[in-house]
Amino acid sequence: MQHVGYAELASAVSNAGGLGIITALIFPEPEGLRQEIRKCRKMTTRPFAVNITLLPALVPPDYDAYAQVVIDEGVKIVETAGNSPGPVIAKLKKAGIIVLHKCTTIRHAQSAVKLGVDFLSIDGFECAGHVGESDITNFILLSKARQTLKVPFIASGGFADGQGLAAALALGACGVNMGTRFLCTVESPIHQNIKETIVKADETDTALVLRRWRNTTRLYRNKVTEEALKVEKESKSGEFSEIAPFVSGKRGREVFINGDPEYGVWTAGQVIGLINDIPTCKDLIARIEKEAEETLKEKLSLFTPGSKL
């Protein structure tokens, strides 16, 4: 939730009964994260988490410093993701913090368990942003997680309603993690026009870029995304510098400020096709809970022990 996971949205999700998450790397310096955590505390008395995502970079952020801020400020839950999270996880666990790690494969999930994480977010190919390189959708991934993992897990990628929550629970998950759906809420700190663009979109309105560099990312399909795909396909050198101007995070941030969905690249999951309104976080979570309960009761009522066709 880069450029989105601020205190405003995190506190709204937590106040509505979910677990809101602040995105650490929105802030160029750890001190900015510290101030945002303190701001969030003034907006909710309920638990919230911080996300620390470790991704390839020419000049990597000081992940240790961000983790230290989380520890200093008494945050009890951290979501980690990305490459080589071992040192950060070890530091957080030593401080008694609950660690949720996001994975796109069972192999990575098992490695995270060995590092001592408390629970996992199993991220299917449908998701927004970094999808991994294995292209396994949640129907298979969640069932495999149920069969093989010894720690609790939640489902991520493709969830927007109570029917999806009910399905995730049936497949073995303890809950769901939603990004694109919360992007399109009243409290989401992005331009109204982007929210309306999401409502109008179909499930086919995303594209995968950067596969050539094994950093595959799902983005909203717009003219900049198409230009990036053209460079990726036609580049003779394969130099990342050729595509870098098209996938600039700075331009993506401007999209959420100026409201022009064509200005730069921005992440969105395939679930974009299931989003039809812009509710408050409170109304959204209440609706999802109600839908899930009704769905599970309805399907359970179809089951008659000992019946024969």
Coordinates of C-alpha atoms in Angstrom, one line a residue:
M1 CA 0.0 0.0 0.0
Q2 CA 2.8 2.4 -1.0
H3 CA 1.6 6.0 -0.9
V4 CA -1.7 4.8 0.7
G5 CA -0.9 3.2 4.1
Y6 CA -1.0 6.3 6.2
A7 CA -2.4 6.7 9.7
E8 CA -5.8 7.9 8.3
L9 CA -6.5 4.6 6.6
A10 CA -4.8 2.3 9.1
S11 CA -6.8 3.9 12.0
A12 CA -10.1 3.7 10.1
V13 CA -9.5 0.0 9.4
S14 CA -8.6 -0.7 13.0
N15 CA -11.6 1.3 14.3
A16 CA -13.9 -0.7 12.1
G17 CA -12.6 -4.0 13.6
G18 CA -9.9 -5.0 11.2
L19 CA -6.1 -4.6 11.6
G20 CA -5.0 -1.4 9.9
I21 CA -1.4 -1.3 8.6
I22 CA 1.0 1.7 8.2
T23 CA 3.4 1.3 5.3
A24 CA 6.9 2.1 6.6
L25 CA 8.6 2.9 3.4
I26 CA 6.2 5.6 2.5
F27 CA 8.5 7.7 4.7
P28 CA 12.0 8.4 3.3
E29 CA 13.5 8.4 6.8
P30 CA 12.6 6.3 9.9
E31 CA 11.7 9.4 11.9
G32 CA 8.8 10.0 9.5
L33 CA 7.5 6.5 10.4
R34 CA 7.8 7.4 14.1
Q35 CA 5.6 10.5 13.7
E36 CA 3.0 8.5 11.7
I37 CA 2.8 5.8 14.4
R38 CA 2.2 8.5 17.0
K39 CA -0.4 10.1 14.8
C40 CA -2.2 6.8 14.4
R41 CA -2.3 6.3 18.1
K42 CA -4.2 9.6 18.4
M43 CA -6.7 8.3 15.9
T44 CA -7.4 4.8 17.3
T45 CA -7.1 3.0 20.6
R46 CA -7.2 -0.4 18.8
P47 CA -4.2 -2.4 17.6
F48 CA -2.6 -1.6 14.3
A49 CA 0.5 -2.9 12.5
V50 CA 3.4 -1.6 10.4
N51 CA 4.5 -3.1 7.1
I52 CA 8.2 -3.4 6.3
T53 CA 8.8 -4.6 2.8
L54 CA 12.4 -5.5 1.7
L55 CA 12.9 -5.1 -2.0
P56 CA 15.9 -4.8 -4.4
A57 CA 17.3 -1.3 -4.5
L58 CA 20.5 0.4 -5.6
V59 CA 20.6 2.2 -2.3
P60 CA 18.5 0.0 0.2
P61 CA 16.7 1.8 3.0
D62 CA 18.0 1.3 6.5
Y63 CA 15.6 -1.5 7.4
D64 CA 17.2 -2.0 10.8
A65 CA 16.4 1.6 11.7
Y66 CA 12.8 1.3 10.6
A67 CA 12.5 -1.9 12.7
Q68 CA 14.0 0.0 15.7
V69 CA 11.4 2.7 15.4
V70 CA 8.7 0.1 15.5
I71 CA 10.2 -1.4 18.6
D72 CA 10.7 2.0 20.3
E73 CA 7.2 3.0 19.6
G74 CA 5.7 -0.2 21.1
V75 CA 3.9 -1.5 17.9
K76 CA 3.0 -5.1 18.6
I77 CA 2.5 -6.5 15.1
V78 CA 4.6 -6.1 12.0
E79 CA 4.0 -7.4 8.5
T80 CA 7.1 -8.2 6.6
A81 CA 7.6 -9.1 2.9
G82 CA 10.2 -9.3 0.3
N83 CA 13.8 -10.6 0.1
S84 CA 16.1 -11.8 2.9
P85 CA 13.9 -10.7 5.8
G86 CA 15.8 -12.8 8.3
P87 CA 17.7 -10.1 10.2
V88 CA 14.7 -7.9 10.5
I89 CA 12.5 -10.8 11.6
A90 CA 15.1 -11.8 14.2
K91 CA 15.3 -8.2 15.6
L92 CA 11.5 -7.9 15.8
K93 CA 11.0 -11.3 17.4
K94 CA 13.7 -10.6 20.0
A95 CA 11.7 -7.5 21.0
G96 CA 8.5 -9.7 21.4
I97 CA 6.7 -8.4 18.3
I98 CA 4.2 -10.6 16.5
V99 CA 5.4 -11.1 12.9
L100 CA 3.2 -11.7 9.9
H101 CA 5.2 -12.5 6.8
K102 CA 3.7 -12.3 3.3
C103 CA 4.7 -15.1 0.8
T104 CA 3.8 -16.0 -2.8
T105 CA 5.0 -19.6 -2.6
I106 CA 4.8 -22.4 -0.1
R107 CA 8.6 -22.7 -0.3
H108 CA 9.0 -19.2 0.9
A109 CA 6.4 -19.7 3.6
Q110 CA 8.2 -22.7 5.0
S111 CA 11.5 -20.7 5.0
A112 CA 9.7 -17.9 6.9
V113 CA 8.4 -20.4 9.5
K114 CA 12.0 -21.5 10.1
L115 CA 12.8 -17.8 10.8
G116 CA 10.2 -17.8 13.6
V117 CA 7.3 -15.9 12.1
D118 CA 4.1 -16.2 14.0
F119 CA 1.7 -16.4 11.1
L120 CA 1.7 -16.0 7.3
S121 CA -0.1 -14.0 4.6
I122 CA -0.4 -16.3 1.6
D123 CA -0.4 -14.1 -1.5
G124 CA -2.0 -15.4 -4.6
F125 CA -1.2 -14.5 -8.2
E126 CA -4.4 -12.3 -8.3
C127 CA -2.8 -9.8 -6.0
A128 CA -1.7 -6.2 -6.7
G129 CA 2.0 -5.3 -6.8
H130 CA 4.7 -7.9 -6.5
V131 CA 3.1 -11.2 -7.5
G132 CA 6.3 -13.4 -7.4
E133 CA 7.4 -15.5 -10.3
S134 CA 5.4 -18.7 -9.8
D135 CA 1.9 -17.6 -11.0
I136 CA 0.0 -19.7 -8.5
T137 CA -3.5 -18.6 -7.8
N138 CA -5.1 -18.7 -4.4
F139 CA -7.4 -21.7 -5.0
I140 CA -4.3 -23.9 -5.2
L141 CA -2.0 -21.9 -2.9
L142 CA -4.4 -21.7 0.0
S143 CA -5.2 -25.5 -0.1
K144 CA -1.5 -26.3 -0.3
A145 CA -0.9 -24.0 2.7
R146 CA -3.6 -25.8 4.6
Q147 CA -1.9 -29.2 3.8
T148 CA 1.6 -28.2 4.6
L149 CA 2.0 -25.3 7.0
K150 CA 2.0 -25.7 10.8
V151 CA 1.3 -22.0 11.6
P152 CA -1.9 -20.0 11.0
F153 CA -2.2 -18.1 7.7
I154 CA -4.5 -15.5 6.1
A155 CA -5.3 -15.2 2.5
S156 CA -4.2 -12.2 0.3
G157 CA -5.0 -11.4 -3.3
G158 CA -8.5 -11.3 -4.9
F159 CA -10.6 -10.5 -1.8
A160 CA -13.3 -7.8 -1.7
D161 CA -16.5 -9.3 -0.2
G162 CA -17.9 -11.7 2.3
Q163 CA -18.2 -14.5 -0.2
G164 CA -14.4 -14.3 -0.7
L165 CA -13.9 -14.4 3.0
A166 CA -16.1 -17.5 3.4
A167 CA -14.1 -19.2 0.6
A168 CA -10.8 -18.4 2.2
L169 CA -12.0 -19.8 5.5
A170 CA -13.2 -22.9 3.8
L171 CA -9.8 -23.4 2.2
G172 CA -8.0 -23.1 5.6
A173 CA -7.2 -19.5 6.1
C174 CA -8.0 -17.6 9.3
G175 CA -9.0 -14.4 7.5
V176 CA -8.2 -12.2 4.6
N177 CA -5.8 -9.4 3.8
M178 CA -7.2 -6.7 1.4
G179 CA -5.3 -3.9 -0.3
T180 CA -7.1 -2.8 -3.5
R181 CA -10.5 -3.1 -1.8
F182 CA -9.4 -0.7 1.0
L183 CA -7.8 1.6 -1.6
C184 CA -11.4 2.3 -2.7
T185 CA -12.9 3.5 0.6
V186 CA -14.0 6.9 1.9
E187 CA -11.0 7.1 4.2
S188 CA -8.4 6.0 1.6
P189 CA -6.1 9.1 1.2
I190 CA -6.1 9.1 -2.6
H191 CA -7.9 11.3 -5.2
Q192 CA -11.6 10.6 -5.6
N193 CA -11.2 10.2 -9.4
I194 CA -8.9 7.2 -8.8
K195 CA -11.5 5.6 -6.6
E196 CA -14.1 6.1 -9.3
T197 CA -11.7 4.6 -11.9
I198 CA -11.5 1.5 -9.7
V199 CA -15.3 1.2 -9.5
K200 CA -15.6 1.4 -13.3
A201 CA -12.7 -1.1 -14.0
D202 CA -13.0 -4.7 -15.0
E203 CA -10.9 -7.7 -13.8
T204 CA -9.0 -7.6 -17.1
D205 CA -7.8 -4.0 -16.4
T206 CA -4.4 -5.0 -14.9
A207 CA -1.1 -5.9 -16.5
L208 CA 2.1 -7.7 -15.4
V209 CA 5.3 -5.8 -15.9
L210 CA 9.0 -6.3 -15.1
R211 CA 8.9 -10.1 -15.6
R212 CA 12.0 -9.9 -17.7
W213 CA 13.9 -8.7 -14.6
R214 CA 12.2 -11.3 -12.3
N215 CA 10.4 -8.5 -10.3
T216 CA 7.0 -9.1 -11.8
T217 CA 4.5 -6.5 -10.7
R218 CA 0.7 -6.2 -11.3
L219 CA -0.3 -2.7 -12.2
Y220 CA -3.4 -0.9 -13.4
R221 CA -3.5 -1.1 -17.2
N222 CA -3.0 2.4 -18.6
K223 CA -1.0 4.1 -21.3
V224 CA 2.2 4.3 -19.2
T225 CA 1.9 0.6 -18.3
E226 CA 1.5 -0.2 -22.0
E227 CA 4.6 1.8 -22.9
A228 CA 6.5 0.0 -20.2
L229 CA 5.4 -3.4 -21.6
K230 CA 6.5 -2.3 -25.1
V231 CA 10.0 -1.4 -23.8
E232 CA 10.2 -4.6 -21.9
K233 CA 9.3 -6.7 -24.9
E234 CA 11.4 -4.8 -27.5
S235 CA 14.6 -3.8 -25.5
K236 CA 17.7 -5.3 -27.1
S237 CA 20.0 -4.7 -24.2
G238 CA 17.7 -5.7 -21.3
E239 CA 19.0 -2.8 -19.3
F240 CA 16.6 -1.8 -16.5
S241 CA 17.5 1.8 -17.1
E242 CA 15.4 1.7 -20.3
I243 CA 12.1 0.9 -18.5
A244 CA 12.9 2.8 -15.2
P245 CA 11.3 6.1 -16.3
F246 CA 8.0 4.3 -17.0
V247 CA 7.8 2.5 -13.7
S248 CA 8.8 5.5 -11.5
G249 CA 7.3 5.4 -8.0
K250 CA 7.3 9.2 -8.0
R251 CA 4.9 9.3 -11.0
G252 CA 2.7 6.7 -9.3
R253 CA 2.5 8.8 -6.2
E254 CA 1.3 11.7 -8.3
V255 CA -1.5 9.6 -9.7
F256 CA -3.1 9.4 -6.2
I257 CA -2.6 13.2 -5.8
N258 CA -3.7 14.6 -9.1
G259 CA -6.4 12.0 -9.9
D260 CA -5.2 11.3 -13.4
P261 CA -5.2 7.4 -13.7
E262 CA -3.1 7.7 -16.9
Y263 CA -0.3 9.9 -15.4
G264 CA 1.9 7.0 -14.1
V265 CA 1.9 3.4 -13.0
W266 CA -0.1 2.3 -9.9
T267 CA -0.7 -1.1 -8.4
A268 CA -4.1 -2.8 -8.5
G269 CA -5.2 -6.4 -8.2
Q270 CA -7.5 -8.4 -10.4
V271 CA -10.1 -7.9 -7.7
I272 CA -10.5 -4.4 -9.2
G273 CA -13.3 -6.0 -11.2
L274 CA -15.3 -6.9 -8.1
I275 CA -15.3 -3.5 -6.6
N276 CA -18.5 -1.6 -7.2
D277 CA -18.7 1.2 -4.6
I278 CA -16.8 3.5 -2.3
P279 CA -17.9 2.7 1.3
T280 CA -16.5 3.7 4.6
C281 CA -14.2 1.1 6.2
K282 CA -16.8 0.6 8.9
D283 CA -19.5 -0.2 6.4
L284 CA -17.3 -2.3 4.3
I285 CA -16.1 -4.6 7.1
A286 CA -19.6 -4.9 8.6
R287 CA -20.9 -5.9 5.1
I288 CA -18.1 -8.4 4.6
E289 CA -18.8 -10.0 8.0
K290 CA -22.5 -10.2 7.3
E291 CA -22.0 -11.7 3.8
A292 CA -19.6 -14.3 5.0
E293 CA -21.8 -15.4 7.9
E294 CA -24.9 -15.6 5.5
T295 CA -22.9 -17.5 2.9
L296 CA -21.5 -20.1 5.3
K297 CA -24.9 -20.7 6.9
E298 CA -26.6 -21.0 3.5
K299 CA -24.0 -23.5 2.2
L300 CA -24.0 -25.5 5.4
S301 CA -27.8 -25.8 5.2
L302 CA -27.4 -27.6 1.9
F303 CA -25.5 -30.4 3.6
T304 CA -27.6 -33.3 5.0
P305 CA -25.6 -36.0 6.7
G306 CA -26.3 -39.5 5.2
S307 CA -28.3 -38.1 2.3
K308 CA -28.0 -39.8 -1.1
L309 CA -28.7 -38.5 -4.6

